[in-house]
Coordinates of C-alpha atoms in Angstrom, one line a residue:
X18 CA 39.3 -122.6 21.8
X19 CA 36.3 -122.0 19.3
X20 CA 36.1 -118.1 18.6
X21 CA 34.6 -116.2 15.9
X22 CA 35.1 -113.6 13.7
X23 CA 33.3 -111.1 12.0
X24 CA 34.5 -109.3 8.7
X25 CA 36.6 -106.7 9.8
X26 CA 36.6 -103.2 9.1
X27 CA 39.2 -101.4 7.6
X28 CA 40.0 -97.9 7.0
X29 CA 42.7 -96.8 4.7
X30 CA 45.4 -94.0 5.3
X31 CA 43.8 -91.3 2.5
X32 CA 46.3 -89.2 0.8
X33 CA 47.8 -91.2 -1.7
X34 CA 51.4 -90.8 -1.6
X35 CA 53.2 -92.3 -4.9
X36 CA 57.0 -94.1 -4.7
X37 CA 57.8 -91.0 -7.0
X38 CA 57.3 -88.4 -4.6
X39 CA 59.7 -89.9 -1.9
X40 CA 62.3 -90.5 -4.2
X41 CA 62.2 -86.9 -5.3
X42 CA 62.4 -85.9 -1.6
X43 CA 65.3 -88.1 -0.3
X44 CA 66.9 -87.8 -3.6
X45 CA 66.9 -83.8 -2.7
X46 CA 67.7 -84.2 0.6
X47 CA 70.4 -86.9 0.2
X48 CA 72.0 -86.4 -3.3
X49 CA 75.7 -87.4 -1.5
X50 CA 74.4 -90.8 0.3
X51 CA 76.3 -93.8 -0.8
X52 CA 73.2 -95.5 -1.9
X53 CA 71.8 -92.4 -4.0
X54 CA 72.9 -94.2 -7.4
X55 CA 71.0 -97.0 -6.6
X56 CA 67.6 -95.4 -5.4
X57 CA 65.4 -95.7 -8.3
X58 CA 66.3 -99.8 -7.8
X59 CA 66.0 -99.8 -4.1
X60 CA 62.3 -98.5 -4.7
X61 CA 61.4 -100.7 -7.5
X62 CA 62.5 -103.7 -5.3
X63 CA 59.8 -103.0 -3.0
X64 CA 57.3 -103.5 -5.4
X65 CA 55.1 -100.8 -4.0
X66 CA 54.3 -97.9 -6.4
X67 CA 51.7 -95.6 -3.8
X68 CA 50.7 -96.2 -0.3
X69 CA 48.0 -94.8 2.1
X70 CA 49.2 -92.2 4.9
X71 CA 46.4 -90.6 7.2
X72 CA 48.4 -87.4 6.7
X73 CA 49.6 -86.0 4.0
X74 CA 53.6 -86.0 2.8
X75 CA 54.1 -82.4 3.1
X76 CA 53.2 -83.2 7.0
X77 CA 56.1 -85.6 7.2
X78 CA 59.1 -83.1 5.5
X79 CA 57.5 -79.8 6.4
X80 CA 60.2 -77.8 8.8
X81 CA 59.5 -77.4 12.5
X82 CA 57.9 -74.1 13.9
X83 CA 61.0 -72.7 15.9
X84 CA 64.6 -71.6 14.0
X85 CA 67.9 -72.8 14.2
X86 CA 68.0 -71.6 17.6
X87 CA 65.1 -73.4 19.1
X88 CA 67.3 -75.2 21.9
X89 CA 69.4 -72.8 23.0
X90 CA 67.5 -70.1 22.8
X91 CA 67.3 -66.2 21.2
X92 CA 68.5 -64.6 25.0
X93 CA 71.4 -66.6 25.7
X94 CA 72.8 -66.5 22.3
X95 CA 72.8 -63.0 22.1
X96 CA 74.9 -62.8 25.6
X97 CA 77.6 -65.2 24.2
X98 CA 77.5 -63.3 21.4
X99 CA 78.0 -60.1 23.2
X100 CA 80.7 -62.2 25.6
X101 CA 82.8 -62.5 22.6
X102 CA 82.7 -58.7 21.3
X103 CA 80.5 -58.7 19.1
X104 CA 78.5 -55.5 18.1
X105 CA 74.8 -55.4 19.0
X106 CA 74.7 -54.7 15.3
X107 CA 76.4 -58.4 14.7
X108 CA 74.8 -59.7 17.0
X109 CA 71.2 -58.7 15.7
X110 CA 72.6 -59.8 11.9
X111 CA 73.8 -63.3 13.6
X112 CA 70.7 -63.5 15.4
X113 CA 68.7 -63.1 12.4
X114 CA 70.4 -65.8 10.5
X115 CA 69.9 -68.4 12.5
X116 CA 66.7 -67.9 13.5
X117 CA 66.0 -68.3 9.6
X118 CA 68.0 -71.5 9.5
X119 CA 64.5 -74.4 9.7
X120 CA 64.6 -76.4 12.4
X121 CA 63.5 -80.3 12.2
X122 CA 60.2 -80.6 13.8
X123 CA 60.0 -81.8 17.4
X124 CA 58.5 -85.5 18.5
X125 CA 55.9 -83.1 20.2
X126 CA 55.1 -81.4 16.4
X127 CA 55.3 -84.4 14.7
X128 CA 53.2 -86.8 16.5
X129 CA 50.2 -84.7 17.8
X130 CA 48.9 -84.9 14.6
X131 CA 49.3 -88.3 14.1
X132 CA 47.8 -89.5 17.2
X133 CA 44.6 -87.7 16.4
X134 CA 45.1 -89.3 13.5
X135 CA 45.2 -92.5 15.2
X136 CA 42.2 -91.9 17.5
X137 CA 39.8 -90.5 14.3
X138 CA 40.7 -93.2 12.0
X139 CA 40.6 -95.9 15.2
X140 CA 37.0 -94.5 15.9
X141 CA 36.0 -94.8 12.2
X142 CA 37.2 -98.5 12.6
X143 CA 35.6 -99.5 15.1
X144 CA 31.8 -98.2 14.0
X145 CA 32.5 -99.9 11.4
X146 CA 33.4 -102.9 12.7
X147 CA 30.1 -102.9 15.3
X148 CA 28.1 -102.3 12.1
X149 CA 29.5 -105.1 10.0
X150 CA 28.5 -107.6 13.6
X151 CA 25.5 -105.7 13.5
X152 CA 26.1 -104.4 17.5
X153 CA 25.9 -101.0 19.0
X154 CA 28.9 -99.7 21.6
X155 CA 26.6 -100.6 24.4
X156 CA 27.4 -104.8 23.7
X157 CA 30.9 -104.5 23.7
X158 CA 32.5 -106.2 26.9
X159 CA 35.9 -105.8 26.0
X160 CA 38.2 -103.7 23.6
X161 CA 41.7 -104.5 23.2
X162 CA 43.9 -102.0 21.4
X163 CA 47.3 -101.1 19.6
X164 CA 48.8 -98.7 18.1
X165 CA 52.7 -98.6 18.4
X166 CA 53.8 -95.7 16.7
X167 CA 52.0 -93.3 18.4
X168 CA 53.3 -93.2 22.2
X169 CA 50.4 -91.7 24.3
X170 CA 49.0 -92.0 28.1
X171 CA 45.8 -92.6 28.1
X172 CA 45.8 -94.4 25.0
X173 CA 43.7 -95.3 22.5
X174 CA 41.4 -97.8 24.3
X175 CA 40.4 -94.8 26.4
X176 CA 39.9 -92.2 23.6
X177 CA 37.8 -94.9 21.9
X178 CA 36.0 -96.0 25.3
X179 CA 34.8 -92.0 25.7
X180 CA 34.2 -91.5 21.7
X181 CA 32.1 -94.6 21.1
X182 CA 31.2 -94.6 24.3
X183 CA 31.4 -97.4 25.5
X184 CA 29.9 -98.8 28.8
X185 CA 32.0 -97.7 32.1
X186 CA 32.3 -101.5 33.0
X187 CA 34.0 -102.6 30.1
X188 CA 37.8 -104.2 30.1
X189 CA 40.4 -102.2 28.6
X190 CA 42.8 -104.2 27.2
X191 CA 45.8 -101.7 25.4
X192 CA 48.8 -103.2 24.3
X193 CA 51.0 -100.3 22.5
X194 CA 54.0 -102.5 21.8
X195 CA 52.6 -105.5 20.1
X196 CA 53.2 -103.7 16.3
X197 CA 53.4 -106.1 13.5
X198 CA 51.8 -108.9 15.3
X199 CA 49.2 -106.8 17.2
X200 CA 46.7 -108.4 14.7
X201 CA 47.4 -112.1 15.0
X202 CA 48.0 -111.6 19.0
X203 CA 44.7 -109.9 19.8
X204 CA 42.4 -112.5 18.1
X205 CA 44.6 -114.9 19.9
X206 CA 44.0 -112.7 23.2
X207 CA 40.5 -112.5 22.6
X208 CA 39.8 -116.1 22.1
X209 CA 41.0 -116.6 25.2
X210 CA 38.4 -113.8 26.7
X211 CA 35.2 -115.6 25.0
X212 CA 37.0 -119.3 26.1
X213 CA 36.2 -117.9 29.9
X214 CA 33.0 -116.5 29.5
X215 CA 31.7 -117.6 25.6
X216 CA 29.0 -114.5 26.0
X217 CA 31.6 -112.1 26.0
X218 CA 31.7 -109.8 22.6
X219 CA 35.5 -108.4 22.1
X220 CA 36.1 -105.5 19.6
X221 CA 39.5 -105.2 18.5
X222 CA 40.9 -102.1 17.4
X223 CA 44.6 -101.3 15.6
X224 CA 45.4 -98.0 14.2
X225 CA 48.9 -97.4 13.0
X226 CA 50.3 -94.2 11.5
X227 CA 53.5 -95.8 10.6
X228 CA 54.5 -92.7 8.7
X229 CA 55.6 -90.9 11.9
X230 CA 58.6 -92.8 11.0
X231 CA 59.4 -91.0 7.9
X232 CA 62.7 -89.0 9.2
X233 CA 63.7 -86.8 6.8
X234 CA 67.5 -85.8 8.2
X235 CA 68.2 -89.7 8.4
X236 CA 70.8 -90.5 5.4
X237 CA 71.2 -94.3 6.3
X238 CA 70.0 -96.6 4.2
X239 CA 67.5 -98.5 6.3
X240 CA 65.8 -95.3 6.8
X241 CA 65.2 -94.8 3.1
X242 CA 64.0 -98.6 2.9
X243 CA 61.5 -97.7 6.1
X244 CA 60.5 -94.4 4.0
X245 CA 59.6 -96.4 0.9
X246 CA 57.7 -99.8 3.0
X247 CA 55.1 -98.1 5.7
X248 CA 51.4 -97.3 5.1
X249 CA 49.0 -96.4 7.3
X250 CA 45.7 -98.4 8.3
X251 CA 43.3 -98.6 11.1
X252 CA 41.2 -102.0 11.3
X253 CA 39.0 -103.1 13.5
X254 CA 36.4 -106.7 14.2
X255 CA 34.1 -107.7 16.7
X256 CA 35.0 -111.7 18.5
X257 CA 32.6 -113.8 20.0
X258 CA 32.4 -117.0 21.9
X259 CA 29.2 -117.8 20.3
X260 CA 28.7 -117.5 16.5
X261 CA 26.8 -114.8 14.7
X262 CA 24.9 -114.3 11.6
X263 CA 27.8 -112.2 11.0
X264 CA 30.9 -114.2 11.5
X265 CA 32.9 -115.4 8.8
X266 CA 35.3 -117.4 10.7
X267 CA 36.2 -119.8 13.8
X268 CA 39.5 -119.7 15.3
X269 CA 40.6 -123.0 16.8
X270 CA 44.0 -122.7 18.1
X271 CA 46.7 -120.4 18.5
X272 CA 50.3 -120.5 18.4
X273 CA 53.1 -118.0 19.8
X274 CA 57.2 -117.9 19.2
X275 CA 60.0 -115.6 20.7
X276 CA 63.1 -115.9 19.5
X277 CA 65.8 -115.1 22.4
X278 CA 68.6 -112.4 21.8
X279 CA 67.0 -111.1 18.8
X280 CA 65.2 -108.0 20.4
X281 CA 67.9 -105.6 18.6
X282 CA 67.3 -106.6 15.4
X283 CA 64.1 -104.3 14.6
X284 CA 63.1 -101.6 17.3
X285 CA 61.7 -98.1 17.4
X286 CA 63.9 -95.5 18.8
X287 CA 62.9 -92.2 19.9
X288 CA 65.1 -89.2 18.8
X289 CA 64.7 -85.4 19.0
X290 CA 62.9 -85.3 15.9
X291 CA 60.7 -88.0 16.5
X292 CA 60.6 -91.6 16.2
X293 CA 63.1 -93.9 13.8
X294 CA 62.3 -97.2 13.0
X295 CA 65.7 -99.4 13.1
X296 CA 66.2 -102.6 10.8
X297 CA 68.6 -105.3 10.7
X298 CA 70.0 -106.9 8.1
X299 CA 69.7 -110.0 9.7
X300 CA 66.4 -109.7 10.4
X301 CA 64.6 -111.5 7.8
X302 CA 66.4 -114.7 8.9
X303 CA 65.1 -114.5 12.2
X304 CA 61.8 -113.6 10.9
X305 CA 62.4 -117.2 8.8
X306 CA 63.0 -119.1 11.8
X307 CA 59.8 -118.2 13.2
X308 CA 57.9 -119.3 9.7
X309 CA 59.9 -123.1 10.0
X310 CA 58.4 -122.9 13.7
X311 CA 55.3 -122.5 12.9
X312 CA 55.4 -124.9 9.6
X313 CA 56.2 -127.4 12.9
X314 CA 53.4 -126.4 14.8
X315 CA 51.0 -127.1 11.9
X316 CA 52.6 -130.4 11.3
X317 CA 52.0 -131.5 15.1
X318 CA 48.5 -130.3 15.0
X319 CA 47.6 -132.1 11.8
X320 CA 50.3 -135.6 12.3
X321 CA 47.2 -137.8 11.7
X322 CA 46.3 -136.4 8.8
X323 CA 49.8 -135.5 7.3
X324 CA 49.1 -136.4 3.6
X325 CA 45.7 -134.3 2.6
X326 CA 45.6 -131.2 5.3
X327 CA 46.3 -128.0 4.5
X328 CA 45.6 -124.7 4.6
X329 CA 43.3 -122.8 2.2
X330 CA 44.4 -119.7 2.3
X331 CA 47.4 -118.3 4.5
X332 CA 47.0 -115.0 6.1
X333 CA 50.8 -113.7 6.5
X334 CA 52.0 -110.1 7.7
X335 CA 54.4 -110.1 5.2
X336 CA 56.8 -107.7 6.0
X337 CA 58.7 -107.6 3.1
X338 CA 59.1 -109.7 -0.4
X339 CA 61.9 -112.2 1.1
X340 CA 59.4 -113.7 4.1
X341 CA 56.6 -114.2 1.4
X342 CA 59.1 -116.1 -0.9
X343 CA 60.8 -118.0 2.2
X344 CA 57.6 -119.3 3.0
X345 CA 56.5 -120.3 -0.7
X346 CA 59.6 -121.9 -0.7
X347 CA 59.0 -124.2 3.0
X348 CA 56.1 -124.8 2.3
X349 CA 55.2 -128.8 1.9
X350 CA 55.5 -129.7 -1.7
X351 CA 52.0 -130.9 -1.7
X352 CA 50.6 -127.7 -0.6
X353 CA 48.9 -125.9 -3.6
X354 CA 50.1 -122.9 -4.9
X355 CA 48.6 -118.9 -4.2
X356 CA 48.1 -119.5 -0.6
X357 CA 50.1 -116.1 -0.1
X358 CA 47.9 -114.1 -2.9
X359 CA 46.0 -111.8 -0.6
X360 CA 49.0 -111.2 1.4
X361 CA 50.9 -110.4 -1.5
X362 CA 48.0 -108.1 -3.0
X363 CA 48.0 -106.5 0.5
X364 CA 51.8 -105.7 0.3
X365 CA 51.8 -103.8 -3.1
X366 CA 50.3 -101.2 -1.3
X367 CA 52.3 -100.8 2.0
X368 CA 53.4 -102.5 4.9
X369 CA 50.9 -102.0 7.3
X370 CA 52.0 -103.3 10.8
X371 CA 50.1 -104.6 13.2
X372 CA 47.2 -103.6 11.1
X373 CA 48.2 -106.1 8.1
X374 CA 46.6 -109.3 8.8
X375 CA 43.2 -107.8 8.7
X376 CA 43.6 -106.1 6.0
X377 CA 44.6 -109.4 4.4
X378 CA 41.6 -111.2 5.9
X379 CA 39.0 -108.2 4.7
X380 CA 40.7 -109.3 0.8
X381 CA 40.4 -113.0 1.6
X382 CA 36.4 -112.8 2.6
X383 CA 35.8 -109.7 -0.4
X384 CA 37.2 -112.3 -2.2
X385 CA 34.6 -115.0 -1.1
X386 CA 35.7 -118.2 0.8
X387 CA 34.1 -121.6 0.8
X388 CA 32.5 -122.9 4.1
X389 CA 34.8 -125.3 5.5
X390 CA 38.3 -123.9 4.1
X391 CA 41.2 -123.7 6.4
X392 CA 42.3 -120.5 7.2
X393 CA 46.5 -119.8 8.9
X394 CA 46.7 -116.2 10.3
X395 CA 50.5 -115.6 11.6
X396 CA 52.6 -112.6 12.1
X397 CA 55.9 -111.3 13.5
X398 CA 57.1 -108.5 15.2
X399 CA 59.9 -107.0 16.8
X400 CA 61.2 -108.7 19.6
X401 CA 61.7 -111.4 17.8
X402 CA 57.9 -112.6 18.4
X403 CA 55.4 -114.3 16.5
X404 CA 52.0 -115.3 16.7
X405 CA 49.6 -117.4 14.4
X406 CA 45.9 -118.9 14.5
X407 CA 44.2 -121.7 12.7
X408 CA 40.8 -122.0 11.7
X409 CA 37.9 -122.2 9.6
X410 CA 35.5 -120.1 7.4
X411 CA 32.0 -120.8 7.8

């Protein structure tokens, strides 16, 4: 399957937005919920003390631009009003009340912003990411894209094939609903495309503004766990079916995993005032069973050798804390320890989605890897889905 990688590129969300600040907000919002006394533990349990949003808090809590009587409108109100006997006087006093009363912001209001979010920090990537491989716009045969969070038709591989430009003969390859695993699934996707034609160059491209989730009027308590986890990123790394100067590292094989009847246990679900991002309880377990799969892929691939393989560094969209520690604790005893470190130094500043393995990788190669190591990329995603690679550094 050999594919390579170059470093990839990857672009932080920039306003800083501190743990602090969004327990002062739902705290202020939410001083009744039945988890409010335990807040300040909830958010130290993430470990995460700031994270990266391409737009700014005050974007994410800030009212929408119509009143209280947005939906219904001023002209109808005032003839029930008037139905009902009320005075044009009351009427214009009612009137006036409600149309003072702030109105959440619409999915139209709170994602436009976002998605040219998406598409500037997506097109910062991905010049980056044709610099690192040392290739203009014009070598790129194929992009593949995601961004989940940002619902738009065209998408991003459009935007990106006008803004580059790229050439008019390139495959466009979007995949809006791969989220947490668009990272491990794309490099998966495009070793396939340089497998069929090895003088193919790929450029992958994932931008996630994960913050559009951040729904202020939502009291539950996943919603304040979804508030405190999420950071923006956009990444983005050139694949080839030949190696490069450039690349860093050869994928060798890749693995995928669906769990049935779990597709309900982490979602995105579109509301009035934008988009929620629903959790389970149960849905680290599942998550788990998809780590003890792949443990038993690896231990397939590598039964001839069963004693002295293994991995160098593992390259895990961690999700949250309890998946990390699951897999430290499967892991073969004779494995050596820190294999998660970059994954774990990724976390502490935000779950990152789809965009999270690469980020992880970028830390792994800053961090300088010996030719030769072993590399394990996996992640899982909604559905339940998971995909891994295996591979080298060179």
């Amino acid at each position: 399957m050999a594919a390579y990688l170059c470093p990839p590129a990857v672009i932080h969300g920039e306003n800083a937005v501190e743990t602090s600040q969004i327990v002062a907000d739902v705290r202020n919002r939410h001083p009744h919920a039945t988890w409010a006394p335990r807040i300040d533990g909830i958010a130290a349990s993430t470990g995460i003390q700031t994270r990266g949003w391409m737009l700014p808090l005050e974007a994410a809590v800030a009212p929408g631009n119509g009143g209280g009587l947005r939906t219904v409108g001023v002209g109808p109100a005032q003839e029930a009003l008037a139905r009902n006997g009320f005075t044009q006087q009351d009427v214009d006093r009612v009137i006036a009340t409600l149309e003072a009363i702030p109105a959440p912001q619409t999915v139209q209001e709170r994602t436009a912003p976002a998605w040219e979010a998406v598409r500037s920090y997506g097109e910062r990537a991905a010049r980056g990411a044709l610099q690192i491989a040392g290739l203009d716009a014009a070598d790129v045969d194929c992009l593949i894209t995601s961004h989940s969070t940002t619902p738009a038709l065209p998408g991003l591989d459009i935007a990106l094939a006008n803004q580059l430009p790229l050439r008019s003969d390139v495959m466009l390859l979007p995949a809006t609903q791969w989220a947490c695993v668009a990272g491990t699934r794309s490099l998966a996707l495009a070793a396939d495309l340089v497998a069929a034609d090895p003088d193919r160059v790929v450029l992958v491209v994932i931008a996630e503004a994960l913050s559009t989730t951040y729904q202020p009027a939502d009291d539950t308590l996943e919603s304040l766990i979804v508030r405190l986890l999420f950071a923006d990123t956009a990444v983005a790394a050139v694949v080839t079916g030949r190696p490069r100067h450039e690349s860093v590292l050869r994928l060798d094989a890749a693995w995928h995993h669906t769990l049935p009847g779990t597709q309900d246990l982490h979602r995105l679900d579109t509301r009035a005032d934008g988009t929620h991002f629903v959790m389970d309880r149960r849905g680290p377990r599942a998550v788990q069973e998809t780590v003890t799969a792949m443990w038993e892929w690896l231990r397939v691939r590598y039964q001839d050798d069963p004693n002295s393989w293994h991995p160098d560094v593992l390259l895990a969209h961690p999700g949250g804390t309890r998946v990390l520690e699951y897999m430290e604790q499967t892991m073969p005893d004779a494995w050596p320890s820190g294999l998660l470190d970059y994954s774990r130094d990724s976390y502490t500043s935000g779950n990152r989605g789809g965009a999270a393995v690469f980020d992880i990788l970028r830390r792994a190669h800053d961090a300088g890897q010996k030719p030769g190591n072993r590399a394990v990329l996996y992640a899982a995603a909604p559905g339940l889905t998971a995909t891994a690679l295996e591979g080298e550094w060179l």
